[in-house]
């Protein structure tokens, strides 16, 4: 799981770097860009799926040792921390100092949705009376409902909700990620973890999972649109036609499942120690890349200093250097020991502690 998270964070780093700094003249100009764009699209689905898998897997393991309450508290704090960091990274402090106030910092990004997803998973676990079979069933149903009903909420008007809440459901105000449909991947990952907990120790589980998972992945990537269209022709239900002609959820899930099965099949033959270490530092990597690339807090990042001026070779080489730099900083504990990071973390912990205390979860 750490290896998959590492690959996802590396894809995110190069994707954000190139997308932010590549000259528009070189976009949509050939198959290389098309391949890069497709691969970049694997990042978010992978992150969300692995988040659901890891959290529920660890929670189930903790339950076996009667330590799930501790894992729940840690999950709540982690979820709140992710949401707080999401707002903090987008807060325009310099603009506020000069009296320029706007609501754009209330838009949601990947950290907000990951944090909210963890809190929702915990809530479902509580409502299911800590029954993992019921939790897996609810997550599986939630995944299917969110994916199959995507055309129904795709253009839904959420303006009736307060802006801060509406941004979790609509991109109209500038949100990058929303709960719908992305929490669907989290639900799928959570349901998949149950399968591993129950059958992982079975003799032929690994071979069976690799074969079935690989076939399912290829089906989702190459055949899901045709099947959805066939269902529309048989049932005349317009929703399936809309899904078939704008089908991005199922192929992306197939990409994640294929990556998962390939790495799982080789996990005992290849030493992934370096990638595993990177996968354990994804939050600090995300924070530092956001500050360096987008200029959080200072308003001066590579986007402001360089802009979209790089040619493809400059962007590619710059992305490699960017990945190495951010990874090096993280792996050498700069992220966890630097006084600025520690100050932010201490500040967040104080306010999260007070908030948790009011909720009675300390």
mmCIF file of N, CA, C and O in Angstrom, residues 235-287:
data_model
loop_
_atom_site.group_PDB
_atom_site.id
_atom_site.type_symbol
_atom_site.label_atom_id
_atom_site.label_comp_id
_atom_site.label_asym_id
_atom_site.label_seq_id
_atom_site.Cartn_x
_atom_site.Cartn_y
_atom_site.Cartn_z
ATOM 1 N N UNK A 235 -32.699 -1.707 -21.674
ATOM 2 C CA UNK A 235 -33.640 -1.178 -20.682
ATOM 3 C C UNK A 235 -34.266 0.155 -21.076
ATOM 4 O O UNK A 235 -35.288 0.539 -20.512
ATOM 5 N N UNK A 236 -33.622 0.844 -22.015
ATOM 6 C CA UNK A 236 -34.064 2.176 -22.443
ATOM 7 C C UNK A 236 -34.018 3.185 -21.288
ATOM 8 O O UNK A 236 -34.770 4.166 -21.277
ATOM 9 N N UNK A 237 -33.137 2.937 -20.322
ATOM 10 C CA UNK A 237 -32.946 3.866 -19.202
ATOM 11 C C UNK A 237 -31.859 4.853 -19.596
ATOM 12 O O UNK A 237 -30.697 4.478 -19.791
ATOM 13 N N UNK A 238 -32.231 6.123 -19.714
ATOM 14 C CA UNK A 238 -31.327 7.145 -20.245
ATOM 15 C C UNK A 238 -30.060 7.300 -19.409
ATOM 16 O O UNK A 238 -28.994 7.651 -19.937
ATOM 17 N N UNK A 239 -30.139 7.038 -18.114
ATOM 18 C CA UNK A 239 -28.994 7.206 -17.232
ATOM 19 C C UNK A 239 -27.804 6.369 -17.699
ATOM 20 O O UNK A 239 -26.649 6.816 -17.657
ATOM 21 N N UNK A 240 -28.061 5.153 -18.189
ATOM 22 C CA UNK A 240 -26.976 4.296 -18.644
ATOM 23 C C UNK A 240 -26.334 4.829 -19.918
ATOM 24 O O UNK A 240 -25.130 4.680 -20.126
ATOM 25 N N UNK A 241 -27.118 5.468 -20.757
ATOM 26 C CA UNK A 241 -26.565 6.075 -21.961
ATOM 27 C C UNK A 241 -25.635 7.233 -21.606
ATOM 28 O O UNK A 241 -24.541 7.375 -22.176
ATOM 29 N N UNK A 242 -26.077 8.056 -20.646
ATOM 30 C CA UNK A 242 -25.234 9.173 -20.205
ATOM 31 C C UNK A 242 -23.932 8.674 -19.588
ATOM 32 O O UNK A 242 -22.874 9.269 -19.773
ATOM 33 N N UNK A 243 -24.022 7.569 -18.863
ATOM 34 C CA UNK A 243 -22.820 6.995 -18.265
ATOM 35 C C UNK A 243 -21.879 6.471 -19.338
ATOM 36 O O UNK A 243 -20.665 6.669 -19.282
ATOM 37 N N UNK A 244 -22.452 5.803 -20.347
ATOM 38 C CA UNK A 244 -21.639 5.201 -21.393
ATOM 39 C C UNK A 244 -20.881 6.246 -22.203
ATOM 40 O O UNK A 244 -19.728 6.025 -22.598
ATOM 41 N N UNK A 245 -21.525 7.391 -22.455
ATOM 42 C CA UNK A 245 -20.908 8.422 -23.299
ATOM 43 C C UNK A 245 -20.065 9.415 -22.502
ATOM 44 O O UNK A 245 -19.437 10.302 -23.089
ATOM 45 N N UNK A 246 -20.056 9.279 -21.175
ATOM 46 C CA UNK A 246 -19.176 10.095 -20.342
ATOM 47 C C UNK A 246 -18.678 9.222 -19.203
ATOM 48 O O UNK A 246 -18.898 9.472 -18.035
ATOM 49 N N UNK A 247 -17.987 8.159 -19.604
ATOM 50 C CA UNK A 247 -17.578 7.130 -18.661
ATOM 51 C C UNK A 247 -16.113 7.324 -18.283
ATOM 52 O O UNK A 247 -15.205 6.930 -19.013
ATOM 53 N N UNK A 248 -15.879 7.932 -17.151
ATOM 54 C CA UNK A 248 -14.519 8.115 -16.662
ATOM 55 C C UNK A 248 -14.286 7.412 -15.323
ATOM 56 O O UNK A 248 -13.148 7.093 -14.972
ATOM 57 N N UNK A 249 -15.345 7.128 -14.592
ATOM 58 C CA UNK A 249 -15.209 6.528 -13.269
ATOM 59 C C UNK A 249 -14.751 5.074 -13.337
ATOM 60 O O UNK A 249 -13.808 4.672 -12.639
ATOM 61 N N UNK A 250 -15.405 4.267 -14.173
ATOM 62 C CA UNK A 250 -15.090 2.842 -14.231
ATOM 63 C C UNK A 250 -13.719 2.558 -14.855
ATOM 64 O O UNK A 250 -12.965 1.726 -14.324
ATOM 65 N N UNK A 251 -13.348 3.205 -15.971
ATOM 66 C CA UNK A 251 -11.990 2.970 -16.490
ATOM 67 C C UNK A 251 -10.900 3.382 -15.506
ATOM 68 O O UNK A 251 -9.869 2.700 -15.395
ATOM 69 N N UNK A 252 -11.101 4.484 -14.777
ATOM 70 C CA UNK A 252 -10.106 4.903 -13.798
ATOM 71 C C UNK A 252 -10.014 3.904 -12.654
ATOM 72 O O UNK A 252 -8.931 3.648 -12.117
ATOM 73 N N UNK A 253 -11.133 3.342 -12.275
ATOM 74 C CA UNK A 253 -11.105 2.293 -11.252
ATOM 75 C C UNK A 253 -10.353 1.074 -11.775
ATOM 76 O O UNK A 253 -9.615 0.423 -11.033
ATOM 77 N N UNK A 254 -10.525 0.791 -13.072
ATOM 78 C CA UNK A 254 -9.777 -0.293 -13.691
ATOM 79 C C UNK A 254 -8.282 -0.034 -13.659
ATOM 80 O O UNK A 254 -7.486 -0.953 -13.418
ATOM 81 N N UNK A 255 -7.868 1.221 -13.901
ATOM 82 C CA UNK A 255 -6.448 1.581 -13.809
ATOM 83 C C UNK A 255 -5.900 1.296 -12.417
ATOM 84 O O UNK A 255 -4.806 0.734 -12.268
ATOM 85 N N UNK A 256 -6.650 1.700 -11.400
ATOM 86 C CA UNK A 256 -6.218 1.488 -10.015
ATOM 87 C C UNK A 256 -6.129 -0.003 -9.708
ATOM 88 O O UNK A 256 -5.149 -0.471 -9.112
ATOM 89 N N UNK A 257 -7.136 -0.739 -10.107
ATOM 90 C CA UNK A 257 -7.169 -2.181 -9.832
ATOM 91 C C UNK A 257 -6.025 -2.891 -10.552
ATOM 92 O O UNK A 257 -5.414 -3.826 -10.001
ATOM 93 N N UNK A 258 -5.704 -2.468 -11.777
ATOM 94 C CA UNK A 258 -4.605 -3.080 -12.515
ATOM 95 C C UNK A 258 -3.271 -2.794 -11.833
ATOM 96 O O UNK A 258 -2.427 -3.698 -11.687
ATOM 97 N N UNK A 259 -3.075 -1.550 -11.415
ATOM 98 C CA UNK A 259 -1.857 -1.192 -10.690
ATOM 99 C C UNK A 259 -1.740 -2.001 -9.402
ATOM 100 O O UNK A 259 -0.664 -2.512 -9.050
ATOM 101 N N UNK A 260 -2.848 -2.133 -8.715
ATOM 102 C CA UNK A 260 -2.894 -2.874 -7.458
ATOM 103 C C UNK A 260 -2.499 -4.337 -7.671
ATOM 104 O O UNK A 260 -1.660 -4.888 -6.946
ATOM 105 N N UNK A 261 -3.094 -4.971 -8.666
ATOM 106 C CA UNK A 261 -2.834 -6.396 -8.895
ATOM 107 C C UNK A 261 -1.397 -6.639 -9.360
ATOM 108 O O UNK A 261 -0.771 -7.626 -8.957
ATOM 109 N N UNK A 262 -0.861 -5.759 -10.211
ATOM 110 C CA UNK A 262 0.512 -5.926 -10.697
ATOM 111 C C UNK A 262 1.502 -5.831 -9.540
ATOM 112 O O UNK A 262 2.388 -6.686 -9.377
ATOM 113 N N UNK A 263 1.366 -4.801 -8.717
ATOM 114 C CA UNK A 263 2.281 -4.636 -7.589
ATOM 115 C C UNK A 263 2.110 -5.745 -6.558
ATOM 116 O O UNK A 263 3.087 -6.220 -5.967
ATOM 117 N N UNK A 264 0.863 -6.155 -6.329
ATOM 118 C CA UNK A 264 0.601 -7.224 -5.358
ATOM 119 C C UNK A 264 1.224 -8.542 -5.816
ATOM 120 O O UNK A 264 1.724 -9.329 -5.011
ATOM 121 N N UNK A 265 1.235 -8.780 -7.122
ATOM 122 C CA UNK A 265 1.790 -10.033 -7.644
ATOM 123 C C UNK A 265 3.302 -10.092 -7.517
ATOM 124 O O UNK A 265 3.888 -11.171 -7.468
ATOM 125 N N UNK A 266 3.962 -8.912 -7.445
ATOM 126 C CA UNK A 266 5.427 -8.878 -7.361
ATOM 127 C C UNK A 266 5.941 -8.429 -5.990
ATOM 128 O O UNK A 266 7.143 -8.201 -5.833
ATOM 129 N N UNK A 267 5.056 -8.293 -5.017
ATOM 130 C CA UNK A 267 5.481 -7.708 -3.748
ATOM 131 C C UNK A 267 6.500 -8.533 -2.987
ATOM 132 O O UNK A 267 7.215 -8.036 -2.135
ATOM 133 N N UNK A 268 6.599 -9.805 -3.290
ATOM 134 C CA UNK A 268 7.573 -10.659 -2.594
ATOM 135 C C UNK A 268 8.857 -10.866 -3.393
ATOM 136 O O UNK A 268 9.819 -11.434 -2.880
ATOM 137 N N UNK A 269 8.897 -10.384 -4.644
ATOM 138 C CA UNK A 269 10.076 -10.567 -5.481
ATOM 139 C C UNK A 269 10.934 -9.310 -5.615
ATOM 140 O O UNK A 269 12.104 -9.379 -5.968
ATOM 141 N N UNK A 270 10.356 -8.150 -5.350
ATOM 142 C CA UNK A 270 11.068 -6.893 -5.577
ATOM 143 C C UNK A 270 11.166 -6.111 -4.272
ATOM 144 O O UNK A 270 10.208 -6.054 -3.492
ATOM 145 N N UNK A 271 12.318 -5.502 -4.043
ATOM 146 C CA UNK A 271 12.527 -4.670 -2.850
ATOM 147 C C UNK A 271 12.055 -3.248 -3.138
ATOM 148 O O UNK A 271 12.651 -2.522 -3.929
ATOM 149 N N UNK A 272 10.959 -2.863 -2.511
ATOM 150 C CA UNK A 272 10.373 -1.551 -2.724
ATOM 151 C C UNK A 272 10.640 -0.614 -1.542
ATOM 152 O O UNK A 272 9.838 0.274 -1.258
ATOM 153 N N UNK A 273 11.738 -0.814 -0.815
ATOM 154 C CA UNK A 273 11.951 -0.089 0.439
ATOM 155 C C UNK A 273 11.954 1.423 0.253
ATOM 156 O O UNK A 273 11.365 2.160 1.054
ATOM 157 N N UNK A 274 12.627 1.908 -0.800
ATOM 158 C CA UNK A 274 12.685 3.356 -1.017
ATOM 159 C C UNK A 274 11.304 3.920 -1.298
ATOM 160 O O UNK A 274 10.909 4.943 -0.719
ATOM 161 N N UNK A 275 10.557 3.249 -2.174
ATOM 162 C CA UNK A 275 9.201 3.708 -2.473
ATOM 163 C C UNK A 275 8.310 3.624 -1.241
ATOM 164 O O UNK A 275 7.455 4.489 -1.027
ATOM 165 N N UNK A 276 8.509 2.595 -0.434
ATOM 166 C CA UNK A 276 7.717 2.463 0.792
ATOM 167 C C UNK A 276 7.951 3.643 1.722
ATOM 168 O O UNK A 276 7.015 4.170 2.331
ATOM 169 N N UNK A 277 9.207 4.079 1.825
ATOM 170 C CA UNK A 277 9.521 5.228 2.669
ATOM 171 C C UNK A 277 8.856 6.497 2.135
ATOM 172 O O UNK A 277 8.337 7.302 2.904
ATOM 173 N N UNK A 278 8.870 6.658 0.820
ATOM 174 C CA UNK A 278 8.206 7.819 0.218
ATOM 175 C C UNK A 278 6.707 7.756 0.476
ATOM 176 O O UNK A 278 6.071 8.760 0.797
ATOM 177 N N UNK A 279 6.139 6.549 0.353
ATOM 178 C CA UNK A 279 4.703 6.383 0.571
ATOM 179 C C UNK A 279 4.267 6.706 1.978
ATOM 180 O O UNK A 279 3.106 7.040 2.218
ATOM 181 N N UNK A 280 5.186 6.624 2.937
ATOM 182 C CA UNK A 280 4.867 6.944 4.324
ATOM 183 C C UNK A 280 4.978 8.428 4.617
ATOM 184 O O UNK A 280 4.666 8.869 5.722
ATOM 185 N N UNK A 281 5.424 9.227 3.656
ATOM 186 C CA UNK A 281 5.612 10.668 3.862
ATOM 187 C C UNK A 281 4.755 11.501 2.918
ATOM 188 O O UNK A 281 5.095 12.637 2.595
ATOM 189 N N UNK A 282 3.656 10.927 2.450
ATOM 190 C CA UNK A 282 2.877 11.607 1.413
ATOM 191 C C UNK A 282 2.315 12.955 1.869
ATOM 192 O O UNK A 282 2.229 13.892 1.074
ATOM 193 N N UNK A 283 1.938 13.080 3.141
ATOM 194 C CA UNK A 283 1.351 14.341 3.595
ATOM 195 C C UNK A 283 2.380 15.457 3.595
ATOM 196 O O UNK A 283 2.113 16.564 3.093
ATOM 197 N N UNK A 284 3.568 15.208 4.145
ATOM 198 C CA UNK A 284 4.596 16.245 4.141
ATOM 199 C C UNK A 284 5.034 16.573 2.721
ATOM 200 O O UNK A 284 5.300 17.739 2.395
ATOM 201 N N UNK A 285 5.094 15.562 1.857
ATOM 202 C CA UNK A 285 5.431 15.804 0.449
ATOM 203 C C UNK A 285 4.393 16.703 -0.190
ATOM 204 O O UNK A 285 4.727 17.653 -0.912
ATOM 205 N N UNK A 286 3.132 16.419 0.078
ATOM 206 C CA UNK A 286 2.060 17.226 -0.502
ATOM 207 C C UNK A 286 2.147 18.677 -0.034
ATOM 208 O O UNK A 286 2.040 19.613 -0.835
ATOM 209 N N UNK A 287 2.364 18.878 1.260
ATOM 210 C CA UNK A 287 2.427 20.232 1.814
ATOM 211 C C UNK A 287 3.579 21.015 1.199
ATOM 212 O O UNK A 287 3.401 22.143 0.736
#
